[in-house]
Each structure stands twice: as C-alpha cells, then as structure tokens.
Amino acid sequence: MTPKRNTLRRHHWRHDLIELAALFTAVVVADTIAKTIAKGPDGPYLLVFSAIALVATAAFHTWWARRHSHAPPVDDPGGSGKAPLPPAVAPGTDPTPVGDTAGTTLWRMRTTVRDTPGSLAALCTVLARHGVDILTLQTHPLAEGTVDEFLLRAPAGLQTSTLTRAVASAGGTDTWTERADAHDLVDTPTRVLGLATRTALDAAELPLALRQLLGRCTIHSVPPVSLTGRPTGEPAPVEGVLEETVMRLRDPGGGTIVIERPYLPFTPTEFARARALVELDARLGPRVPRSRDVFTLPEGNEITVRRADQRDLAAARAMHDRCSSRTLGLRYHGPVGDADRYLDHLLSPRYGRTLAVQTASGKVVALGHLLWDGDETEVALLVEDDWQRRGIGSELLGRLVTLAEEAGCDSVYAVTQSSNTGMVAAMRALNLPLDYQIEEGTLVITARLAGRQATTAAPADAHAGAEDAQPSTPYAGP
C-alpha cells in the first residue's frame, strides 16, 4: 500500500500567491475593458473583435492539443503517421461476433513489426476487431524491428488468409501462421524448464528438446569423423553460428549439431535458448537413465532390459563375436568385418536410443536401436543366435515403438531383406498400419504410430534373431 503522504501533492504558499496575482490581473483587465466599452466611441466594435479573438484562440488551443497529444497513435498502425487502421472486416464479408465462443481454433502466429510506440497496440486492435483472443505473447528483438510471436484463440470461421491480411494492414510483415494445440498453452518459462530437466536426466533427450524448443525443424548430428575415419569438415565454433534458417552448434560429444528450419528464420533469442540447452548438456556429461525392467521368457528364464550407451561398447563387440556371419549380414547389409565400426555410432545417445537385453550373468545378448533419421525414425534389432526365437526381438520392438511415441514420432520404419520373415512378423505384431516398399531385395516397412492400440500382442514364436534395419548414416539426426 502506498503511504498517503506520497499520494498527495505538497502544498506551497507560492501557488496561492500566483493565483491571487492572476486573479488581480484579470480583474484589472476586465475593469479597463468595461470602462473602454462604456465610455469610448468604438466600444461595440471592440467587444465584437474581442469575442472573435477569444474564439480563434480557443480553436487554436484545441488543434494544438490534438496534434501534439502523448496518447498512443490510434490512426497509424506502424507509427509512421501515414496509414489509417483497416476496416474491421473485408468488404463483402460478415463481421465475426467477438463474444461468440461456440467454435474456436488455436493458432501460432509470428509477424515482424517496426520497433516504434503504438505498433503492437495497433496489431492487437486489429486482432480484437476480428474476435481473436491473444493467449500468450513473446517478443524477439531484431536489429531492425521486432518479431512478435502469438498464441491466438480465433473464431473457427476465421480464415488464415483473412488473418494474414488483417495483420499486414496493421503493419505486420513476414507473417507466418500454423495450427496449435493444447500443448502450446504451456507458458514459455515452464516449457523451457521442463526441456532442461529432461535433458539433464538423459543425454538422448537433447535433440528432442531442441526440436520441441524450436518447433518443426530438422536436426542433424554430424560426427567429427565418418565411419571410414575421414574428417567431416570444420566443427562449429564454441559460440555457434546463426545463418537465418540454419544453426550450427558445437556438439558436447564431438562434432556439430546442425539445425535447419527452411520455412521460418531463427531469431537471436531462439539461438540463445538453443545454445544454453547445449551448454547444459556439455556441463552434465554422459548420462543415461539406469532403470531396469525384468522380462520373463516363455521358457521361464528372466532377462533384463535396460538403456545402453557407448559405455557398453565392449559388451556389444563381444556379442558381435558370438553372432554368426548370417545374423550380422542380415543386420548390417554389408561386409561382416565392418560391423564393429557401426557400434560407436549406434550406441551414441546423440543419434537415438538403445535398449540392451542382459542375462542373469551380465552378458548382453540383444540390442535394439531407435535412430533419429532427419524427420523420420528408424528401428533396428539384433539378437544373438542362441537367443533367437524366444520373443526377445518382439519385446524390444514394442519397447522401441513406445519410446518413439513418447518422443512424438508419427511413424517408424525398419530396413531389412525381403526374406527376413521374422522382422515382418514382429512388425505385424505391433497391430499398426504398415506400408511396404520393396526394391532390389531390400524391404522397408513403415508403421504409423497414430493407429497403435493400447495393448499389443507379441507372438512368442516370431523369429527375432534376424530382425534388423540398416544403420543410419553418420549425419542422421532428429
């Protein structure tokens, strides 16, 4: 509460003296004019001229006050003093009732306005005239102008073109809109803190957190060297690089994280947020959740399913040594001698998530990979020969699909050979809509996750040993 002594103006005797002097002066002037009019020969003419002068003075004062008002400019959308506000609706269309909330749609919108007083007010006024409610607002300062990002609740009948024209008439340029959903209602600080928490718990969350932070974008993790040992190019500097629709950030695990969003340029604010998230990942170092799930096989043996990373490289190579050449050939689609070279890439949390199946003795007998491949997601399986035909592959595949759903993926695909009936059976057991593409003996099976049922039956007799998918290239990322 504000103290009363701060809310009242202090009273000074000088103000009273000035008011008395003004009153005395006015009385003297009025008495002089009255005597002149009453006794002078031109008294009536002087009275008329005085009235005209008083009216002219009042009119000039009114004009001057309106022209130099300090109120926000209501007749200039961009603050230039030239363009008037647009009409509430386009000619020939019916106005949208502001109070009609029977049907509404959520929109995300970005537009660039001049950094002048009143530009944002004019934009808000136009949106209000079309019955659009502003739920959240973020500002992204630029060298020239400001990018305003809105979450809007608009009448369902309001077309995107109408909204864009209205924003343009209010001074907005480079306007971009897309449909939003209830997840976008979370305020930005809360969402960023949630992404930071997920990244702190799991290194594999960094690419997913960056995608959720920046919206629809393509993320590529480029390692410092390729699988053949050749350098992949100059790494990004420590401070990163921003080039309109492309970000390049130094990967804490080595190499470069390249983020592309061709349809919408990045702002310096978004670049700073992404860089802070990557710096958090670098400070925390390698980390993977150590939760373990015990799974009982049909014959009664218990195995453990857990997350794996590059610290399991030696155990994975030992499993390769125990696998037959046929199993490795079906999995990697290339020379069997090159199989070990893929492991460091496949186990890296930067390129996806890996599940390992471990026996009671601690031996790794199966690996399942969920690999970020640009805008798509790949699943890949390898089960040691002695542990095939026990349902391990189907169990791993179901868990990988669950991880893909949690990551917000729309579909997953597996690359195998057309003769691999075990992988086909495991994919069918997901009870998902499947697409098949066959080319020169290579079979690509794509499962759409939108139609997944709550419960999925996994046949125990599926041949899970040869379930395989070709590993992604070193440049693949979410």
Coordinates of C-alpha atoms in Angstrom, one line a residue:
M1 CA 0.0 0.0 0.0
T2 CA 1.3 3.5 -0.9
P3 CA 1.6 5.9 2.1
K4 CA -0.8 8.8 2.0
R5 CA 2.0 11.4 2.1
N6 CA 3.3 10.0 -1.2
T7 CA 0.0 10.2 -3.0
L8 CA -0.9 13.8 -2.1
R9 CA 0.9 16.8 -3.6
R10 CA 2.8 19.1 -1.2
H11 CA 1.1 22.4 -0.7
H12 CA 3.2 25.6 -1.2
W13 CA 2.3 29.2 -0.3
R14 CA 3.8 30.3 -3.6
H15 CA 1.0 28.6 -5.5
D16 CA -1.6 30.8 -3.5
L17 CA 0.4 33.9 -4.3
I18 CA 0.5 33.2 -8.0
E19 CA -3.3 32.5 -8.1
L20 CA -4.0 35.8 -6.2
A21 CA -1.8 37.8 -8.6
A22 CA -3.5 36.1 -11.7
L23 CA -7.0 36.9 -10.2
F24 CA -6.0 40.6 -9.5
T25 CA -4.6 41.0 -13.1
A26 CA -7.8 39.5 -14.5
V27 CA -10.0 41.9 -12.5
V28 CA -7.9 45.0 -13.6
V29 CA -8.1 43.9 -17.3
A30 CA -11.8 43.3 -17.1
D31 CA -12.4 46.7 -15.4
T32 CA -10.3 48.5 -18.1
I33 CA -12.2 46.8 -20.9
A34 CA -15.5 47.6 -19.4
K35 CA -14.7 51.3 -19.0
T36 CA -13.4 51.5 -22.5
I37 CA -16.5 49.9 -24.0
A38 CA -18.9 52.0 -21.9
K39 CA -17.2 55.4 -22.4
G40 CA -15.4 55.1 -25.8
P41 CA -17.0 55.8 -29.1
D42 CA -15.8 52.4 -30.6
G43 CA -16.9 50.3 -27.7
P44 CA -19.3 47.9 -29.5
Y45 CA -16.7 47.2 -32.2
L46 CA -14.0 46.4 -29.6
L47 CA -16.4 44.0 -28.0
V48 CA -17.0 42.1 -31.2
F49 CA -13.3 42.0 -32.0
S50 CA -12.6 40.6 -28.6
A51 CA -15.1 37.8 -29.0
I52 CA -13.6 36.8 -32.4
A53 CA -10.1 36.8 -30.9
L54 CA -11.3 34.6 -28.0
V55 CA -13.0 32.1 -30.3
A56 CA -9.9 31.9 -32.5
T57 CA -7.6 31.4 -29.5
A58 CA -9.8 28.5 -28.2
A59 CA -9.9 26.8 -31.7
F60 CA -6.0 27.1 -32.0
H61 CA -5.6 25.6 -28.5
T62 CA -7.9 22.7 -29.3
W63 CA -6.0 22.0 -32.6
W64 CA -2.6 22.2 -30.9
A65 CA -3.6 19.8 -28.1
R66 CA -4.9 17.1 -30.5
R67 CA -1.9 17.4 -32.8
H68 CA 0.7 17.0 -30.0
S69 CA -1.1 14.5 -27.8
H70 CA 1.0 11.9 -26.0
A71 CA -1.6 9.2 -26.3
P72 CA -0.8 6.1 -28.4
P73 CA -1.4 6.8 -32.1
V74 CA -4.7 5.2 -33.0
D75 CA -4.7 6.3 -36.6
D76 CA -1.3 4.9 -37.5
P77 CA -0.7 1.1 -37.4
G78 CA 3.0 1.3 -37.9
G79 CA 3.8 4.5 -36.1
S80 CA 4.6 6.5 -39.2
G81 CA 1.6 8.8 -39.2
K82 CA 0.5 7.9 -42.7
A83 CA -1.6 4.7 -42.8
P84 CA -5.1 4.5 -41.2
L85 CA -6.4 1.5 -39.4
P86 CA -8.1 -1.1 -41.7
P87 CA -11.8 -1.8 -41.6
A88 CA -12.9 -4.5 -39.1
V89 CA -13.7 -7.0 -41.9
A90 CA -13.0 -7.3 -45.6
P91 CA -15.6 -5.9 -47.9
G92 CA -18.4 -8.3 -48.7
T93 CA -17.9 -10.5 -45.6
D94 CA -19.8 -10.7 -42.4
P95 CA -18.2 -9.5 -39.2
T96 CA -17.2 -12.0 -36.6
P97 CA -19.1 -11.6 -33.3
V98 CA -16.5 -11.0 -30.6
G99 CA -18.5 -12.8 -27.9
D100 CA -19.1 -15.9 -30.0
T101 CA -17.1 -18.7 -28.4
A102 CA -19.1 -21.7 -29.7
G103 CA -16.2 -22.7 -32.0
T104 CA -12.6 -21.6 -31.7
T105 CA -9.3 -22.6 -33.1
L106 CA -5.8 -22.2 -31.7
W107 CA -3.2 -20.6 -33.9
R108 CA 0.5 -19.8 -33.6
M109 CA 1.5 -16.7 -35.4
R110 CA 4.7 -14.8 -36.0
T111 CA 5.0 -11.4 -37.6
T112 CA 7.6 -8.6 -37.8
V113 CA 6.6 -5.1 -36.8
R114 CA 8.5 -1.8 -36.6
D115 CA 10.1 -1.1 -33.2
T116 CA 8.0 2.1 -32.6
P117 CA 5.5 3.1 -30.0
G118 CA 2.0 2.0 -30.9
S119 CA 2.8 -0.7 -33.5
L120 CA 2.0 -3.6 -31.1
A121 CA -1.1 -1.7 -29.9
A122 CA -2.4 -1.3 -33.5
L123 CA -1.8 -5.0 -34.2
C124 CA -3.7 -6.0 -31.0
T125 CA -6.6 -3.7 -32.0
V126 CA -6.9 -5.4 -35.4
L127 CA -6.9 -8.8 -33.8
A128 CA -9.6 -7.8 -31.4
R129 CA -11.8 -6.5 -34.2
H130 CA -11.8 -9.9 -35.7
G131 CA -12.7 -11.6 -32.4
V132 CA -9.2 -13.0 -31.9
D133 CA -8.0 -13.5 -28.3
I134 CA -4.3 -13.3 -27.5
L135 CA -3.4 -16.0 -25.1
T136 CA 0.4 -15.6 -25.0
L137 CA 2.9 -13.2 -26.5
Q138 CA 6.7 -13.4 -26.9
T139 CA 8.9 -10.7 -28.4
H140 CA 12.1 -11.4 -30.3
P141 CA 14.1 -8.2 -30.8
L142 CA 16.0 -7.8 -34.1
A143 CA 18.5 -5.3 -35.4
E144 CA 15.6 -3.6 -37.2
G145 CA 12.1 -4.2 -35.9
T146 CA 10.8 -6.9 -33.6
V147 CA 9.3 -10.4 -34.2
D148 CA 6.1 -10.8 -32.2
E149 CA 5.1 -14.4 -31.6
F150 CA 1.5 -15.0 -30.5
L151 CA -0.7 -17.9 -29.4
L152 CA -4.1 -17.0 -30.6
R153 CA -7.7 -18.3 -30.0
A154 CA -9.6 -17.3 -33.1
P155 CA -13.2 -18.0 -34.2
A156 CA -13.4 -21.2 -36.1
G157 CA -14.7 -19.5 -39.2
L158 CA -11.8 -17.1 -39.5
Q159 CA -9.7 -18.0 -42.5
T160 CA -5.9 -17.9 -42.4
S161 CA -5.8 -15.5 -45.4
T162 CA -8.1 -13.1 -43.6
L163 CA -6.0 -13.2 -40.5
T164 CA -2.8 -12.6 -42.5
R165 CA -4.3 -9.7 -44.5
A166 CA -5.5 -8.1 -41.2
V167 CA -2.1 -8.4 -39.7
A168 CA -0.4 -6.9 -42.8
S169 CA -2.8 -4.0 -42.8
A170 CA -1.8 -3.3 -39.2
G171 CA 1.9 -3.1 -40.2
G172 CA 3.0 -6.7 -39.8
T173 CA 5.4 -8.2 -42.3
D174 CA 6.7 -11.7 -43.0
T175 CA 3.7 -13.2 -41.2
W176 CA 3.7 -16.9 -40.5
T177 CA 0.8 -19.0 -39.1
E178 CA 0.2 -22.6 -38.2
R179 CA -2.4 -24.6 -36.2
A180 CA -1.6 -25.0 -32.5
D181 CA -2.9 -27.5 -29.9
A182 CA -3.4 -27.6 -26.1
H183 CA 0.3 -28.4 -25.5
D184 CA 1.2 -24.9 -26.7
L185 CA -0.8 -23.4 -23.9
V186 CA 2.1 -24.0 -21.5
D187 CA 3.9 -20.8 -20.9
T188 CA 7.4 -20.5 -22.3
P189 CA 9.4 -20.4 -19.0
T190 CA 7.6 -23.6 -17.8
R191 CA 8.2 -25.3 -21.1
V192 CA 11.9 -24.4 -21.2
L193 CA 12.4 -25.6 -17.6
G194 CA 10.8 -28.9 -18.5
L195 CA 13.0 -29.4 -21.5
A196 CA 16.1 -28.6 -19.4
T197 CA 15.0 -31.1 -16.8
R198 CA 14.5 -33.8 -19.5
T199 CA 17.9 -33.0 -21.0
A200 CA 19.6 -33.2 -17.5
L201 CA 18.2 -36.7 -16.9
D202 CA 19.0 -38.2 -20.3
A203 CA 21.6 -37.2 -22.9
A204 CA 19.5 -38.7 -25.6
E205 CA 16.8 -36.0 -24.9
L206 CA 18.9 -33.1 -26.3
P207 CA 17.9 -33.5 -30.0
L208 CA 14.2 -34.0 -28.9
A209 CA 14.4 -31.0 -26.6
L210 CA 15.8 -28.8 -29.3
R211 CA 13.1 -29.8 -31.7
Q212 CA 10.3 -29.0 -29.2
L213 CA 12.0 -25.7 -28.3
L214 CA 12.3 -24.6 -31.9
G215 CA 9.2 -26.2 -33.5
R216 CA 9.2 -28.1 -36.7
C217 CA 12.9 -28.3 -37.8
T218 CA 15.4 -30.9 -39.0
I219 CA 18.4 -31.7 -36.7
H220 CA 21.5 -33.4 -37.9
S221 CA 24.3 -34.6 -35.6
V222 CA 27.5 -34.5 -37.6
P223 CA 30.3 -36.5 -36.0
P224 CA 33.9 -35.2 -36.3
V225 CA 34.9 -38.1 -38.5
S226 CA 32.9 -40.5 -40.7
L227 CA 32.7 -44.3 -40.2
T228 CA 35.6 -44.6 -42.6
G229 CA 37.8 -42.3 -40.5
R230 CA 37.6 -39.2 -42.7
P231 CA 37.0 -35.7 -41.3
T232 CA 33.5 -34.4 -41.9
G233 CA 34.5 -30.8 -42.0
E234 CA 35.3 -27.9 -39.7
P235 CA 33.5 -28.1 -36.4
A236 CA 31.3 -25.2 -35.3
P237 CA 32.9 -22.6 -33.1
V238 CA 32.2 -22.6 -29.4
E239 CA 29.8 -19.7 -29.6
G240 CA 27.9 -21.3 -32.5
V241 CA 26.8 -19.9 -35.8
L242 CA 23.4 -18.5 -36.8
E243 CA 22.6 -18.1 -40.5
E244 CA 18.9 -17.2 -40.8
T245 CA 17.3 -20.6 -41.3
V246 CA 20.4 -22.7 -40.1
M247 CA 22.0 -23.0 -36.7
R248 CA 25.4 -24.7 -36.2
L249 CA 26.3 -25.6 -32.6
R250 CA 29.2 -27.5 -31.2
D251 CA 28.2 -30.9 -30.1
P252 CA 29.4 -31.7 -26.5
G253 CA 30.1 -35.2 -27.6
G254 CA 32.2 -34.0 -30.6
G255 CA 31.2 -32.8 -34.0
T256 CA 28.5 -30.4 -34.9
I257 CA 24.7 -30.1 -34.3
V258 CA 23.1 -28.6 -37.4
I259 CA 19.5 -27.3 -37.1
E260 CA 17.6 -26.3 -40.2
R261 CA 14.1 -24.7 -40.5
P262 CA 13.7 -23.5 -44.1
Y263 CA 10.2 -22.2 -43.7
L264 CA 10.9 -19.8 -40.8
P265 CA 14.2 -17.9 -40.0
F266 CA 15.6 -18.3 -36.5
T267 CA 15.8 -15.3 -34.2
P268 CA 18.7 -14.4 -32.0
T269 CA 16.5 -15.2 -29.0
E270 CA 15.9 -18.7 -30.2
F271 CA 19.6 -19.1 -31.0
A272 CA 20.5 -18.1 -27.4
R273 CA 18.0 -20.6 -26.0
A274 CA 19.3 -23.5 -28.1
R275 CA 22.9 -22.7 -27.2
A276 CA 22.1 -22.6 -23.5
L277 CA 20.5 -26.0 -23.8
V278 CA 23.5 -27.4 -25.5
E279 CA 25.8 -25.9 -22.9
L280 CA 23.8 -27.5 -20.1
D281 CA 24.3 -30.9 -21.9
A282 CA 28.0 -30.3 -22.1
R283 CA 28.3 -29.5 -18.4
L284 CA 26.5 -32.6 -17.3
G285 CA 28.5 -35.0 -19.4
P286 CA 27.4 -38.6 -20.4
R287 CA 24.3 -39.8 -18.7
V288 CA 21.6 -42.4 -19.3
P289 CA 18.7 -43.5 -17.1
R290 CA 19.7 -46.6 -15.3
S291 CA 16.2 -48.1 -14.9
R292 CA 16.0 -51.8 -15.5
D293 CA 12.9 -54.0 -16.4
V294 CA 12.9 -57.7 -15.8
F295 CA 11.2 -59.7 -18.6
T296 CA 10.4 -63.4 -18.3
L297 CA 10.8 -65.5 -21.4
P298 CA 8.3 -68.2 -22.4
E299 CA 10.6 -71.0 -21.1
G300 CA 10.8 -69.2 -17.7
N301 CA 14.2 -67.5 -17.9
E302 CA 14.4 -63.9 -16.8
I303 CA 16.3 -61.3 -18.7
T304 CA 16.8 -57.6 -18.0
V305 CA 16.0 -54.8 -20.5
R306 CA 17.9 -51.5 -19.9
R307 CA 19.2 -48.5 -21.7
A308 CA 22.6 -48.7 -23.2
D309 CA 25.2 -46.2 -24.4
Q310 CA 28.8 -46.0 -25.5
R311 CA 30.0 -47.4 -22.2
D312 CA 28.5 -50.7 -23.4
L313 CA 30.7 -50.8 -26.4
A314 CA 32.9 -53.7 -25.2
A315 CA 29.9 -55.9 -24.3
A316 CA 28.3 -55.1 -27.7
R317 CA 31.5 -56.1 -29.6
A318 CA 31.6 -59.4 -27.6
M319 CA 28.0 -60.1 -28.7
H320 CA 29.1 -59.5 -32.3
D321 CA 31.8 -62.1 -31.8
R322 CA 29.2 -64.6 -30.7
C323 CA 26.9 -63.9 -33.7
S324 CA 27.0 -65.9 -36.9
S325 CA 28.0 -64.2 -40.2
R326 CA 24.5 -64.7 -41.5
T327 CA 22.9 -62.8 -38.5
L328 CA 25.4 -60.0 -38.8
G329 CA 24.9 -59.8 -42.6
L330 CA 21.1 -59.6 -42.2
R331 CA 21.5 -56.8 -39.6
Y332 CA 24.1 -54.6 -41.3
H333 CA 23.6 -55.3 -45.0
G334 CA 27.3 -55.1 -45.7
P335 CA 30.7 -56.8 -45.1
V336 CA 30.6 -58.6 -41.7
G337 CA 34.1 -57.3 -40.9
D338 CA 32.7 -53.7 -40.8
A339 CA 30.0 -54.5 -38.2
D340 CA 32.1 -53.3 -35.2
R341 CA 32.6 -49.9 -36.8
Y342 CA 28.9 -49.1 -36.6
L343 CA 28.6 -49.7 -32.8
D344 CA 30.1 -46.5 -31.6
H345 CA 27.7 -44.5 -33.7
L346 CA 24.7 -46.7 -32.9
L347 CA 25.3 -46.5 -29.1
S348 CA 25.7 -42.8 -29.0
P349 CA 22.7 -41.1 -27.4
R350 CA 23.1 -38.2 -29.9
Y351 CA 21.7 -40.3 -32.7
G352 CA 18.9 -42.1 -30.8
R353 CA 18.2 -44.5 -28.0
T354 CA 19.5 -48.0 -27.5
L355 CA 18.0 -50.9 -25.5
A356 CA 20.1 -53.8 -24.4
V357 CA 19.0 -57.2 -23.2
Q358 CA 21.1 -58.7 -20.5
T359 CA 21.1 -62.2 -19.0
A360 CA 21.4 -63.0 -15.3
S361 CA 25.2 -63.4 -15.8
G362 CA 25.5 -59.9 -17.1
K363 CA 26.0 -60.9 -20.8
V364 CA 24.4 -58.7 -23.5
V365 CA 22.5 -60.9 -25.9
A366 CA 20.4 -58.4 -27.9
L367 CA 20.4 -54.7 -28.9
G368 CA 17.5 -52.6 -30.1
H369 CA 18.1 -49.1 -31.7
L370 CA 15.7 -46.2 -32.2
L371 CA 17.6 -43.9 -34.6
W372 CA 16.7 -40.3 -35.5
D373 CA 16.9 -40.1 -39.3
G374 CA 16.1 -36.5 -40.2
D375 CA 12.3 -36.1 -39.9
E376 CA 11.9 -39.9 -39.7
T377 CA 12.7 -42.5 -37.1
E378 CA 14.3 -45.9 -37.8
V379 CA 14.1 -49.1 -35.6
A380 CA 16.8 -51.7 -35.8
L381 CA 17.2 -55.0 -33.9
L382 CA 20.0 -57.6 -33.4
V383 CA 19.6 -60.8 -31.3
E384 CA 22.4 -63.3 -30.7
D385 CA 21.9 -66.6 -32.5
D386 CA 21.5 -68.7 -29.3
W387 CA 18.7 -66.4 -28.1
Q388 CA 16.6 -66.2 -31.2
R389 CA 13.0 -67.5 -31.5
R390 CA 12.2 -66.6 -27.9
G391 CA 10.3 -63.4 -28.4
I392 CA 13.2 -61.1 -27.4
G393 CA 13.0 -59.2 -30.7
S394 CA 9.3 -58.6 -30.5
E395 CA 9.7 -57.4 -26.9
L396 CA 12.4 -55.0 -27.9
L397 CA 10.5 -53.7 -30.9
G398 CA 7.4 -53.0 -28.8
R399 CA 9.5 -51.0 -26.3
L400 CA 11.2 -49.0 -29.1
V401 CA 7.9 -48.1 -30.6
T402 CA 6.7 -46.9 -27.1
L403 CA 9.9 -44.7 -26.9
A404 CA 9.1 -43.3 -30.4
E405 CA 5.6 -42.4 -29.3
E406 CA 6.9 -40.7 -26.2
A407 CA 9.2 -38.7 -28.4
G408 CA 6.3 -37.5 -30.6
C409 CA 7.2 -39.5 -33.7
D410 CA 4.5 -40.1 -36.3
S411 CA 5.9 -43.3 -37.7
V412 CA 8.9 -45.7 -37.5
Y413 CA 10.5 -47.7 -40.3
A414 CA 12.7 -50.8 -40.5
V415 CA 15.0 -51.7 -43.3
T416 CA 15.6 -55.4 -43.8
Q417 CA 15.6 -58.1 -46.5
S418 CA 12.5 -59.5 -48.1
S419 CA 13.5 -63.0 -46.9
N420 CA 13.5 -61.9 -43.3
T421 CA 10.2 -63.3 -42.2
G422 CA 11.0 -62.8 -38.5
M423 CA 11.2 -59.0 -38.9
V424 CA 8.0 -58.9 -40.9
A425 CA 6.2 -61.0 -38.2
A426 CA 7.5 -58.7 -35.4
M427 CA 6.3 -55.6 -37.3
R428 CA 2.9 -57.1 -37.9
A429 CA 2.6 -58.0 -34.2
L430 CA 2.5 -54.2 -33.4
N431 CA -1.1 -54.1 -34.7
L432 CA -0.3 -50.8 -36.6
P433 CA -1.0 -49.8 -40.1
L434 CA 2.0 -50.9 -42.2
D435 CA 3.4 -49.7 -45.6
Y436 CA 5.7 -52.0 -47.6
Q437 CA 8.3 -50.9 -50.2
I438 CA 10.5 -53.5 -51.9
E439 CA 13.4 -52.6 -54.1
E440 CA 16.2 -55.0 -55.3
G441 CA 15.6 -57.4 -52.4
T442 CA 15.5 -54.6 -49.7
L443 CA 12.3 -54.3 -47.8
V444 CA 11.3 -51.1 -46.0
I445 CA 8.4 -51.5 -43.6
T446 CA 6.8 -48.3 -42.2
A447 CA 4.5 -48.4 -39.2
R448 CA 2.2 -45.4 -38.5
L449 CA 2.0 -44.8 -34.7
A450 CA -1.2 -42.9 -34.8
G451 CA -3.2 -46.1 -35.0
R452 CA -1.5 -48.0 -32.3
Q453 CA -3.7 -49.9 -29.9
A454 CA -3.5 -49.7 -26.2
T455 CA -2.3 -53.3 -25.9
T456 CA -0.1 -55.2 -28.3
A457 CA 0.2 -58.9 -28.5
A458 CA 3.7 -60.2 -29.3
P459 CA 3.9 -63.8 -30.6
A460 CA 6.5 -65.8 -28.8
D461 CA 7.4 -67.8 -31.9
A462 CA 8.4 -64.8 -34.0
H463 CA 11.9 -65.2 -35.4
A464 CA 13.5 -62.2 -33.6
G465 CA 17.1 -63.0 -34.3
A466 CA 17.3 -61.6 -37.7
E467 CA 15.2 -58.6 -37.1
D468 CA 17.3 -55.9 -38.5
A469 CA 17.5 -52.5 -40.1
Q470 CA 20.3 -50.8 -41.9
P471 CA 22.1 -48.3 -39.6
S472 CA 21.6 -44.6 -40.3
T473 CA 24.3 -42.6 -41.9
P474 CA 26.7 -40.7 -39.6
Y475 CA 24.9 -37.5 -40.5
A476 CA 21.5 -38.6 -39.4
G477 CA 19.8 -36.7 -36.6
P478 CA 16.3 -35.9 -35.4

